[in-house]
mmCIF file of C-alpha atoms in Angstrom:
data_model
loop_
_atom_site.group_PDB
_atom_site.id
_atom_site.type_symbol
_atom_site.label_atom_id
_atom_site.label_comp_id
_atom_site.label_asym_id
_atom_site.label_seq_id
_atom_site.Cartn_x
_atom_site.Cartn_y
_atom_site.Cartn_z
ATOM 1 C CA UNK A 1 22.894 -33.104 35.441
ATOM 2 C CA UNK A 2 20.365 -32.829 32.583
ATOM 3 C CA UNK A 3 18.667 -29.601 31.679
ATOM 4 C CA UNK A 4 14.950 -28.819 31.666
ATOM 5 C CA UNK A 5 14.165 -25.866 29.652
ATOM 6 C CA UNK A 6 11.434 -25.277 32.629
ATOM 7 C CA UNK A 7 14.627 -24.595 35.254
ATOM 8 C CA UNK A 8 13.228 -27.067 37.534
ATOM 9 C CA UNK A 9 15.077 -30.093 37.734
ATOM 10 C CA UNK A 10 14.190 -34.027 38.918
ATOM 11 C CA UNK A 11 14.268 -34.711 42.556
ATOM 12 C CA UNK A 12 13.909 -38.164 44.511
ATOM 13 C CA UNK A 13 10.992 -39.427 46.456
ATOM 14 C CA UNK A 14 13.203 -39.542 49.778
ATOM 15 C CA UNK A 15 11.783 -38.165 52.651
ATOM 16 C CA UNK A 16 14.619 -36.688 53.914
ATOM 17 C CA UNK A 17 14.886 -34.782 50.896
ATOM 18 C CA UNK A 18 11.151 -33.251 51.658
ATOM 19 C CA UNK A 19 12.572 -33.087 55.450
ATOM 20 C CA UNK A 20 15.422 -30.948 54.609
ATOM 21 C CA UNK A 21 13.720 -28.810 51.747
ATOM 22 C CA UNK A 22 11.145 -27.844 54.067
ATOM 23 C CA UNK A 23 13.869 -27.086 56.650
ATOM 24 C CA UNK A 24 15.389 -24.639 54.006
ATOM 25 C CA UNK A 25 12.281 -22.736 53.278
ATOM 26 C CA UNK A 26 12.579 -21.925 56.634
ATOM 27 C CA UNK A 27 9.355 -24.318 57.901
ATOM 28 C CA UNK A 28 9.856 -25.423 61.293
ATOM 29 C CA UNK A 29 8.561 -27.740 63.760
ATOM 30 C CA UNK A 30 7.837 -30.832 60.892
ATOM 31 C CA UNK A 31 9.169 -33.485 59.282
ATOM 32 C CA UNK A 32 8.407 -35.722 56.555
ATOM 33 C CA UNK A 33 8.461 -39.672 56.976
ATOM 34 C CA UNK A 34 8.139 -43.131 54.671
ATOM 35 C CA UNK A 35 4.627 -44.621 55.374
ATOM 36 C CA UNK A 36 4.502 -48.151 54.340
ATOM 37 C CA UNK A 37 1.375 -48.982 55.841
ATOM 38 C CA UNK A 38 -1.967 -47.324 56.730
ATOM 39 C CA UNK A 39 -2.924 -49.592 59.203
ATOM 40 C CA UNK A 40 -3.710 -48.003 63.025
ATOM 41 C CA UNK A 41 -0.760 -48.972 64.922
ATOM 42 C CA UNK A 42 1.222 -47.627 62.106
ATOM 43 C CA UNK A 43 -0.420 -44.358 62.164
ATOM 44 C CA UNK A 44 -0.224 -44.425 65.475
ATOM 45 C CA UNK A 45 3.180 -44.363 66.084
ATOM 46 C CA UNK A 46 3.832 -41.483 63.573
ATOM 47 C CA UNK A 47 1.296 -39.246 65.401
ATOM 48 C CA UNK A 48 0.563 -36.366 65.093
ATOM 49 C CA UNK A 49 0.340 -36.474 61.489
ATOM 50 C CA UNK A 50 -0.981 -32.969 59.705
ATOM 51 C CA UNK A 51 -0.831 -34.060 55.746
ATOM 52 C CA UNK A 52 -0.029 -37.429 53.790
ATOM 53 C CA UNK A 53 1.806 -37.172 50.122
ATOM 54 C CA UNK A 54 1.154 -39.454 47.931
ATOM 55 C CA UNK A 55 3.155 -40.252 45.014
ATOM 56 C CA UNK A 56 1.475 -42.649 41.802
ATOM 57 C CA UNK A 57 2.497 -43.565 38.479
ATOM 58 C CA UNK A 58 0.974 -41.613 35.992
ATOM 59 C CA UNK A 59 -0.090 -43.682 33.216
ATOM 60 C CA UNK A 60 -2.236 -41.579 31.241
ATOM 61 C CA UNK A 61 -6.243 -41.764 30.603
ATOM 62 C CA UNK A 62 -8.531 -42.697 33.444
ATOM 63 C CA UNK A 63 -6.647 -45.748 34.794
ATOM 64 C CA UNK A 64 -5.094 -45.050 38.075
ATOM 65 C CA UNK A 65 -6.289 -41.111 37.892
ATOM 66 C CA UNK A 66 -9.734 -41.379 38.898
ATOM 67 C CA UNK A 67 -10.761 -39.868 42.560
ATOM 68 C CA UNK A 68 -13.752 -39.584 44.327
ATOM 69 C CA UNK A 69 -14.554 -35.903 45.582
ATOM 70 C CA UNK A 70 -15.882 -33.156 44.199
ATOM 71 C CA UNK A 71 -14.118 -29.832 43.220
ATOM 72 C CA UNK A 72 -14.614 -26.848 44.675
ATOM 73 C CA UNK A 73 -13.241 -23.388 44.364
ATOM 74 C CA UNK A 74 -10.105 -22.950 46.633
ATOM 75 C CA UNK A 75 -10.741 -19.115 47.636
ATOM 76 C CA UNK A 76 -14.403 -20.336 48.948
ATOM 77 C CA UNK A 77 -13.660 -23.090 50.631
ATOM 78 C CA UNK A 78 -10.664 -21.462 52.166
ATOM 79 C CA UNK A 79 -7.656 -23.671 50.873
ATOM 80 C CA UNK A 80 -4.386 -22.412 49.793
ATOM 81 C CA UNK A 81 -3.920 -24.159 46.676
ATOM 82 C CA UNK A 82 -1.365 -23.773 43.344
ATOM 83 C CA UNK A 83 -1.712 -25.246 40.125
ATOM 84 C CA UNK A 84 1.363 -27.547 38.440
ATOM 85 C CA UNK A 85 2.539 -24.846 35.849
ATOM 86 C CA UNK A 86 5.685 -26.449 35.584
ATOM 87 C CA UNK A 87 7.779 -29.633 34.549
ATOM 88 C CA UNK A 88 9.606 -31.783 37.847
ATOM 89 C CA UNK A 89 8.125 -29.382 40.524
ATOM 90 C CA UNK A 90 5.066 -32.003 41.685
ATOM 91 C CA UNK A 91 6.801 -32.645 44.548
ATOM 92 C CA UNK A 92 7.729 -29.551 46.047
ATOM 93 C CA UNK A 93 4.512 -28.102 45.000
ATOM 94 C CA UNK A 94 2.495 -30.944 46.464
ATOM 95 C CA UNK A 95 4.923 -30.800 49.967
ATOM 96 C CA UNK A 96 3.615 -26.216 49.308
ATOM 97 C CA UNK A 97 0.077 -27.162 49.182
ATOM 98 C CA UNK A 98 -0.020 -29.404 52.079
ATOM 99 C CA UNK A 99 2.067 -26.781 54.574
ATOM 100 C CA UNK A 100 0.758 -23.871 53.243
ATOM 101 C CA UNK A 101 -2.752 -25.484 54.753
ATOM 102 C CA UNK A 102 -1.467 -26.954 57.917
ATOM 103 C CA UNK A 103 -2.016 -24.123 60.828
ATOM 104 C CA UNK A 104 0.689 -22.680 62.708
ATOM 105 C CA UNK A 105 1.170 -23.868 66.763
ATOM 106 C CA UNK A 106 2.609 -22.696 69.378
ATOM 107 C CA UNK A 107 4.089 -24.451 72.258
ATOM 108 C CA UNK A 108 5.287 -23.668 75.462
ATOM 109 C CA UNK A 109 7.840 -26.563 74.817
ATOM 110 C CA UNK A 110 11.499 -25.786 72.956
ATOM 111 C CA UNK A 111 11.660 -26.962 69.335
ATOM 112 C CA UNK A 112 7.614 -27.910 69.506
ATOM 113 C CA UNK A 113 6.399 -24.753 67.157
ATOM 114 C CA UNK A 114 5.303 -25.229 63.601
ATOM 115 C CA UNK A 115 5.906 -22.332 61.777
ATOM 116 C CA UNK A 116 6.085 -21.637 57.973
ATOM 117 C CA UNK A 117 8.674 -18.999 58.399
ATOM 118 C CA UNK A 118 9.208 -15.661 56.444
ATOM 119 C CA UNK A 119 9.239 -16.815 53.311
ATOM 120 C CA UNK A 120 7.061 -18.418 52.871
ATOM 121 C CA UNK A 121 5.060 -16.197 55.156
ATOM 122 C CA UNK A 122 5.133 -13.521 52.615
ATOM 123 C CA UNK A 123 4.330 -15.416 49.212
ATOM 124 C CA UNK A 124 1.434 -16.839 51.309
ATOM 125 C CA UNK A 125 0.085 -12.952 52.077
ATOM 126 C CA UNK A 126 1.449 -11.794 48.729
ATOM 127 C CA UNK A 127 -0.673 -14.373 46.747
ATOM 128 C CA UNK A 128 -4.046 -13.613 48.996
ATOM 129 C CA UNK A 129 -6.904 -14.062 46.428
ATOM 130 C CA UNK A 130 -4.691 -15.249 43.594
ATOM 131 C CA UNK A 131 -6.080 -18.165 41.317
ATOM 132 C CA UNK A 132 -4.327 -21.312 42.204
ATOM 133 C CA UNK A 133 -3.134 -20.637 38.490
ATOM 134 C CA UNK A 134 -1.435 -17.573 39.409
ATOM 135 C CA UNK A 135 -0.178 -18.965 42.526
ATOM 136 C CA UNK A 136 1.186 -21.747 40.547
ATOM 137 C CA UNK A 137 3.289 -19.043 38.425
ATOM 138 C CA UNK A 138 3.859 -17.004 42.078
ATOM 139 C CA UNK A 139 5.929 -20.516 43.234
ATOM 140 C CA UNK A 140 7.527 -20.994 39.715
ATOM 141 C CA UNK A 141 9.077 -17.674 39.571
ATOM 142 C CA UNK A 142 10.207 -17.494 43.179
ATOM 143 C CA UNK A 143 13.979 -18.099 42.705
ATOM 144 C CA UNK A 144 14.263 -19.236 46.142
ATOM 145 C CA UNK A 145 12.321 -21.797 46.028
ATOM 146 C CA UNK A 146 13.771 -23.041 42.759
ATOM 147 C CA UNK A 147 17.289 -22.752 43.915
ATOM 148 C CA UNK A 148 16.110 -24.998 47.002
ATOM 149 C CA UNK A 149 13.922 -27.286 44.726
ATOM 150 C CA UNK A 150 17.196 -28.000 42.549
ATOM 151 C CA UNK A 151 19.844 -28.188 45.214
ATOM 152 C CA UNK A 152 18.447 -31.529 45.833
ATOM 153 C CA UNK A 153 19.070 -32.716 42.143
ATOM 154 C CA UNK A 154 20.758 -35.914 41.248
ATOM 155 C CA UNK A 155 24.752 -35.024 39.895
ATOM 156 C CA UNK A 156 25.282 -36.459 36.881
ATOM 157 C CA UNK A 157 28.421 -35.965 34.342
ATOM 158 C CA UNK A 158 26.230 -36.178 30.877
ATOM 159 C CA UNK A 159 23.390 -34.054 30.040
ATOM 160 C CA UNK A 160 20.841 -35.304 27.886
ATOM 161 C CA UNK A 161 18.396 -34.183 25.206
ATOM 162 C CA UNK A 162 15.156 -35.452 26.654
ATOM 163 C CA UNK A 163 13.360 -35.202 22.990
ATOM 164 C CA UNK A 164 16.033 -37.567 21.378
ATOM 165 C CA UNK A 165 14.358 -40.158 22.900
ATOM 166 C CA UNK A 166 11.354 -42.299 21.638
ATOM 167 C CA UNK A 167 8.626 -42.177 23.396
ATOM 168 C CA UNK A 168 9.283 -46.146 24.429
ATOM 169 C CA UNK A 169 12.540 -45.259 26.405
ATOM 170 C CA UNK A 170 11.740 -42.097 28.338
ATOM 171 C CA UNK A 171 11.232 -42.737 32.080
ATOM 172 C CA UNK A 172 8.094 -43.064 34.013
ATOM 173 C CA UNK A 173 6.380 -40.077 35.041
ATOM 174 C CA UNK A 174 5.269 -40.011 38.784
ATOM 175 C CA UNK A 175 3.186 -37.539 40.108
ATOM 176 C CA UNK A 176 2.574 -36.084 43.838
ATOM 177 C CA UNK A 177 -0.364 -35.068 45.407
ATOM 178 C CA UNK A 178 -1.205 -34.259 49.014
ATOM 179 C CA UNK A 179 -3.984 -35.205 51.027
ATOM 180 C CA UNK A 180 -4.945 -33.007 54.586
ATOM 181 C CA UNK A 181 -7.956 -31.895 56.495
ATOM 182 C CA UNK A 182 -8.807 -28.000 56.158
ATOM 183 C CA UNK A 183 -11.465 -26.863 58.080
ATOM 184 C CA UNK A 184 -12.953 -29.916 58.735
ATOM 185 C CA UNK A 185 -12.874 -31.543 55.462
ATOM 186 C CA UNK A 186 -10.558 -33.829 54.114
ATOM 187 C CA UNK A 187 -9.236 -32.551 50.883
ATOM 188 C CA UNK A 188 -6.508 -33.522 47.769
ATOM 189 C CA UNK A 189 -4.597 -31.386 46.817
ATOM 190 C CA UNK A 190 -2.842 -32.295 43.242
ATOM 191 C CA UNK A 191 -1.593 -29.466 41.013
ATOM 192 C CA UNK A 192 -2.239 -31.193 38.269
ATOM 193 C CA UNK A 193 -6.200 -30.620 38.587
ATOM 194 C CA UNK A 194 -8.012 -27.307 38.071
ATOM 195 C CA UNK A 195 -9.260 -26.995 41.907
ATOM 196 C CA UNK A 196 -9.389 -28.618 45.115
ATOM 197 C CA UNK A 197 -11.013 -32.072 45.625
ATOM 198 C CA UNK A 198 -13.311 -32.172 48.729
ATOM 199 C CA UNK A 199 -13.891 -35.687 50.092
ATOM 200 C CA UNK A 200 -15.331 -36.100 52.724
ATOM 201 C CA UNK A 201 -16.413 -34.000 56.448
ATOM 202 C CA UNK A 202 -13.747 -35.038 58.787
ATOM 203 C CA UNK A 203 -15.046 -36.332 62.526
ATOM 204 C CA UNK A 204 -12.658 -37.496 64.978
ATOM 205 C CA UNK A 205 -9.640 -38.549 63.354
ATOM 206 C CA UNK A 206 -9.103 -37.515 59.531
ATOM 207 C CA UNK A 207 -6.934 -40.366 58.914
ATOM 208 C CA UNK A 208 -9.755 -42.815 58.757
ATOM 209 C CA UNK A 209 -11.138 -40.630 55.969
ATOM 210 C CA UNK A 210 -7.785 -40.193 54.158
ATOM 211 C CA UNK A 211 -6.654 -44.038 54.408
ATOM 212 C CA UNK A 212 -10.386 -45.216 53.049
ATOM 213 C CA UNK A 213 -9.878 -42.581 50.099
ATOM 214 C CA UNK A 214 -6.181 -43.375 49.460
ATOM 215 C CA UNK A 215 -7.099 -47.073 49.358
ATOM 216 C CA UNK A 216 -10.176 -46.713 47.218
ATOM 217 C CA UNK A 217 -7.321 -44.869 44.704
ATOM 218 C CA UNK A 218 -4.988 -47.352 45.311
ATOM 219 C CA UNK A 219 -7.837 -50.168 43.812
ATOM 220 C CA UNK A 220 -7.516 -48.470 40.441
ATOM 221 C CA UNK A 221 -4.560 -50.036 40.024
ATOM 222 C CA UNK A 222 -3.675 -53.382 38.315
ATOM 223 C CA UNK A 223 -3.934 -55.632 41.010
ATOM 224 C CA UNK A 224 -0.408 -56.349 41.423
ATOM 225 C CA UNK A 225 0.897 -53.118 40.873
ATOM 226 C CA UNK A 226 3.698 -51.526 42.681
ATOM 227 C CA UNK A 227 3.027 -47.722 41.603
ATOM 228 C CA UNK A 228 3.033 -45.682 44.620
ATOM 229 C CA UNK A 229 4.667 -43.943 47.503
ATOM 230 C CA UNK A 230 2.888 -42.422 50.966
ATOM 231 C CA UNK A 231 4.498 -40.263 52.857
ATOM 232 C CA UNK A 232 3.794 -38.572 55.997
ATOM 233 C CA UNK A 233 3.757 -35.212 56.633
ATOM 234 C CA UNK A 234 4.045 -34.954 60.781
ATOM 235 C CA UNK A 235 5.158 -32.972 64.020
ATOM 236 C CA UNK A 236 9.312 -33.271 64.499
ATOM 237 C CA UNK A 237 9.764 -35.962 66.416
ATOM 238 C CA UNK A 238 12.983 -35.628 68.565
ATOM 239 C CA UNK A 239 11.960 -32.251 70.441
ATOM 240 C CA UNK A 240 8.698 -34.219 71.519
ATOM 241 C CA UNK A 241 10.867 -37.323 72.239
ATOM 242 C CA UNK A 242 13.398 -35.370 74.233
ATOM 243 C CA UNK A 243 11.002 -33.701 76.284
ATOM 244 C CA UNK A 244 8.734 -37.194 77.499
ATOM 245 C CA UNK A 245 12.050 -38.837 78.691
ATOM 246 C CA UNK A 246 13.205 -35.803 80.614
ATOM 247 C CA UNK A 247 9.857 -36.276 82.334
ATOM 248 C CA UNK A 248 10.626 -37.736 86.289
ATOM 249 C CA UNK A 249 7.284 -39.246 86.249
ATOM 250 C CA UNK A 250 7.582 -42.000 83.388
ATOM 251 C CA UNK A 251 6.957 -45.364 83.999
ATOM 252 C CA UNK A 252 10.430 -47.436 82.981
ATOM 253 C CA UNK A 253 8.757 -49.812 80.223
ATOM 254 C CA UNK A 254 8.014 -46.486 78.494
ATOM 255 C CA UNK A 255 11.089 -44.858 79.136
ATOM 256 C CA UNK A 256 12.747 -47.596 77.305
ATOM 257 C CA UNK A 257 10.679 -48.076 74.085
ATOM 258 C CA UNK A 258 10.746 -43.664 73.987
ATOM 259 C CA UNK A 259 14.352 -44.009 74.455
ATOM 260 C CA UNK A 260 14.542 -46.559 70.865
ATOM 261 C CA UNK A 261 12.417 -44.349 69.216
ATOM 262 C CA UNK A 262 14.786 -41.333 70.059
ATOM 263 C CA UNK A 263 17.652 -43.231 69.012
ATOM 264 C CA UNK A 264 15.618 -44.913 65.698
ATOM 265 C CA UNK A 265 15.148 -40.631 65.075
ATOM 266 C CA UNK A 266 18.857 -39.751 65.458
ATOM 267 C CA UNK A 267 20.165 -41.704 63.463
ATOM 268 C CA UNK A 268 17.804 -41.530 60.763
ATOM 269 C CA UNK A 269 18.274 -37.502 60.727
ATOM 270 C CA UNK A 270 22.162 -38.121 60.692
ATOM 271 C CA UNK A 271 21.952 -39.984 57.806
ATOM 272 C CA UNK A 272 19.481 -37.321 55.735
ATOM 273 C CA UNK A 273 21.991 -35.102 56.617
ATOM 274 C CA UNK A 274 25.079 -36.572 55.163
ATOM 275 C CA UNK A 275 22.768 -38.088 52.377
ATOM 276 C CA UNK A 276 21.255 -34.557 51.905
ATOM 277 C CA UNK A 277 24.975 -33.254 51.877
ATOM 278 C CA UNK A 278 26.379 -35.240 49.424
ATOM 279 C CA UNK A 279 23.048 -34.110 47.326
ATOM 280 C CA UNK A 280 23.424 -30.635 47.671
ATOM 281 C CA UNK A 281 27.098 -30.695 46.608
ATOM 282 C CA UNK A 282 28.637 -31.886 43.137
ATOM 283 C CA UNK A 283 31.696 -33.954 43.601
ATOM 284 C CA UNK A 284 31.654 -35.133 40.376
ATOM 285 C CA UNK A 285 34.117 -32.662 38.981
ATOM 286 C CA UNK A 286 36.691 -33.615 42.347
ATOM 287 C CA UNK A 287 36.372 -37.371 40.873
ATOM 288 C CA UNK A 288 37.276 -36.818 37.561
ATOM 289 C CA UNK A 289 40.042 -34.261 38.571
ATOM 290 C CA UNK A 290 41.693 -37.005 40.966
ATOM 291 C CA UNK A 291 41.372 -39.917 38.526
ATOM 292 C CA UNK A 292 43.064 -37.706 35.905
ATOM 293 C CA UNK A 293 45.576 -36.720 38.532
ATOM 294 C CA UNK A 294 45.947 -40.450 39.321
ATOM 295 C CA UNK A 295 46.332 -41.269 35.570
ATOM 296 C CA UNK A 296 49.186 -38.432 35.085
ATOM 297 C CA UNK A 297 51.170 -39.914 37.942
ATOM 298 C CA UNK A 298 50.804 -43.415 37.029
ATOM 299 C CA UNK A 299 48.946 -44.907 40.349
ATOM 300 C CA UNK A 300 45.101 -45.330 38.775
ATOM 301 C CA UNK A 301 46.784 -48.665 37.878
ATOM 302 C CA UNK A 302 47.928 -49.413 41.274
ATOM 303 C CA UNK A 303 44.689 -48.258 43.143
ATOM 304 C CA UNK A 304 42.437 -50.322 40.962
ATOM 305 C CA UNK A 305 44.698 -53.294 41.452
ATOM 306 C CA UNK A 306 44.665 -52.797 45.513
ATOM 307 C CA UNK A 307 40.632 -52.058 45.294
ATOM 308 C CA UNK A 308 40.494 -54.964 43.184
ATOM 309 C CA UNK A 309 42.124 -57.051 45.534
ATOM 310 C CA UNK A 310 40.290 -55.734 48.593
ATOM 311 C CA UNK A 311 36.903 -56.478 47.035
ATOM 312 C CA UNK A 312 38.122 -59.804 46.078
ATOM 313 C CA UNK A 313 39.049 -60.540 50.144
ATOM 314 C CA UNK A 314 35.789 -59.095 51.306
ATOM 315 C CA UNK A 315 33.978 -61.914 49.392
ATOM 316 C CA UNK A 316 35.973 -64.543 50.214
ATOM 317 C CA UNK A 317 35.673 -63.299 53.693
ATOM 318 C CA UNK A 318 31.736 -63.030 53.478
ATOM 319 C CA UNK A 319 31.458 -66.614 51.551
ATOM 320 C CA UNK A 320 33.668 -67.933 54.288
ATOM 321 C CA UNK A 321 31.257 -66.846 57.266
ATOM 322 C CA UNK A 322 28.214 -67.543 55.021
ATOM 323 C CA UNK A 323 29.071 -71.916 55.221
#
């Protein structure tokens, strides 16, 4: 894995990675979902949504960057917001602003609460009246929240010096921001900027206002251009699930399309989890210890040759059914 002199290593754009580092900050009651359209029925489904995430590709000068809004001062307007101190932490500090702003609930159903926990609890009252500057340096020196951030970090067995690279060959740089009503307004949230963004007074449903603003971003783009990511910050869907098919009372055409969902939601959360656990832990070293074992012993030659010989049946099998 390469080292960043900031600490903070590159994560992915997966939401069960934002799912599961949520889950280990000790937030409860949400989840975090891939959003590949904002039309209604869409929406709809994913409901009740409390944030959206939006990831770009940051190209620098005004093209794709520019935002409607106007910025306001986050301890008068009442948002909890921290400002991008640090390299490869856009993403967990974009998924911070956006919980940090959605209000806690209660439910007389099991599993139904949101919560922030403790944690996060207490750097929320500790930084009470900080700058989003200082609470930007509050979240980079919290070692929990690093050690979470960097669990999910891709393995990798070389380690690179960033800086001996031109310019020319250095990856893309994507950048997160979050989008969520607070107090009635519909706000973004990037830690990148200096303040808040206030868009626009929020009336029934916020996620008209959010989609026509995310759009109107999305048309400073090339058109063309394949540069962004939505995701959806929302309520956990298998305690609600669970609880409207243990209800007597509903009708059997609904009972069936809850019962896909519930089984779409399983198995989605039991692959984050083994996805998430093969994330979280470095096999790397195992690998390299077995192949050298292998190579000692004299059978790396033989289990190449079977492997090679399996793959070479699968495709013959897989031609064969494809005539």
């Amino acid at each position: 894995m390469a080292e960043d002199p900031s600490g903070w290593s590159l994560t992915e754009s997966d939401p069960q990675v934002f799912t599961q580092l949520l889950r280990d900050l000790g937030v409860k009651g949400l989840q975090v979902d891939d959003l590949y359209s904002l039309d209604a029925a869409t929406l709809e489904v994913l409901k009740p949504i409390h944030a959206l995430i939006f990831l770009f590709k940051y190209i620098g000068g005004d093209e794709g960057q520019q935002t409607s809004g106007i910025e306001v001062d986050p301890l008068e307007s009442g948002v909890w917001f921290a400002n991008q101190v640090i390299n490869n932490s856009c993403g967990t500090l974009a998924a911070l602003n956006a919980v940090m702003n959605i209000p806690p609930q209660s439910s007389e159903h099991s599993g139904e609460d949101i919560a922030l926990g403790s944690e996060l609890e207490n750097l929320r009252d500790f930084g009470a009246g900080m700058s989003a500057f200082d609470l930007g340096h509050v979240l980079s020196s919290s070692d929990r929240i690093r050690e979470v951030h960097n669990s999910f970090a891709r393995s990798s067995p070389f380690s690179m010096d960033p800086s001996a690279f031109p310019e020319r060959e250095k990856e893309d740089a994507y950048h997160f921001v979050a989008y969520l009503p607070v107090n009635g307004v519909l706000y973004e949230l990037d830690g990148l900027r200096r303040t808040p963004v206030m868009h626009a007074a929020v009336e029934h449903d916020w996620l008209v206002q959010a989609r026509e603003t995310i759009e109107a971003r999305i048309a400073t783009y090339p058109p063309g251009s394949v540069m962004f990511n939505l995701l959806a910050v929302r309520s956990a869907a298998i305690p609600r699930l669970t609880r409207l098919l243990n209800d007597p009372t509903l009708p059997a055409e609904s009972h069936m399309q809850l019962s896909d969902q519930l089984e779409y939601e399983n198995n989605k959360a039991n692959k984050g989890r083994a996805e998430n656990t093969l994330r979280q832990h470095n096999l790397l070293p195992a690998v390299f210890a077995m192949l050298k074992a292998m190579g000692e012993t004299g059978t790396l030659d033989k289990a190449v040759d079977e492997a090679r010989v399996k793959g070479q049946d699968r495709r013959a099998r897989k031609e064969k059914e494809q005539q």
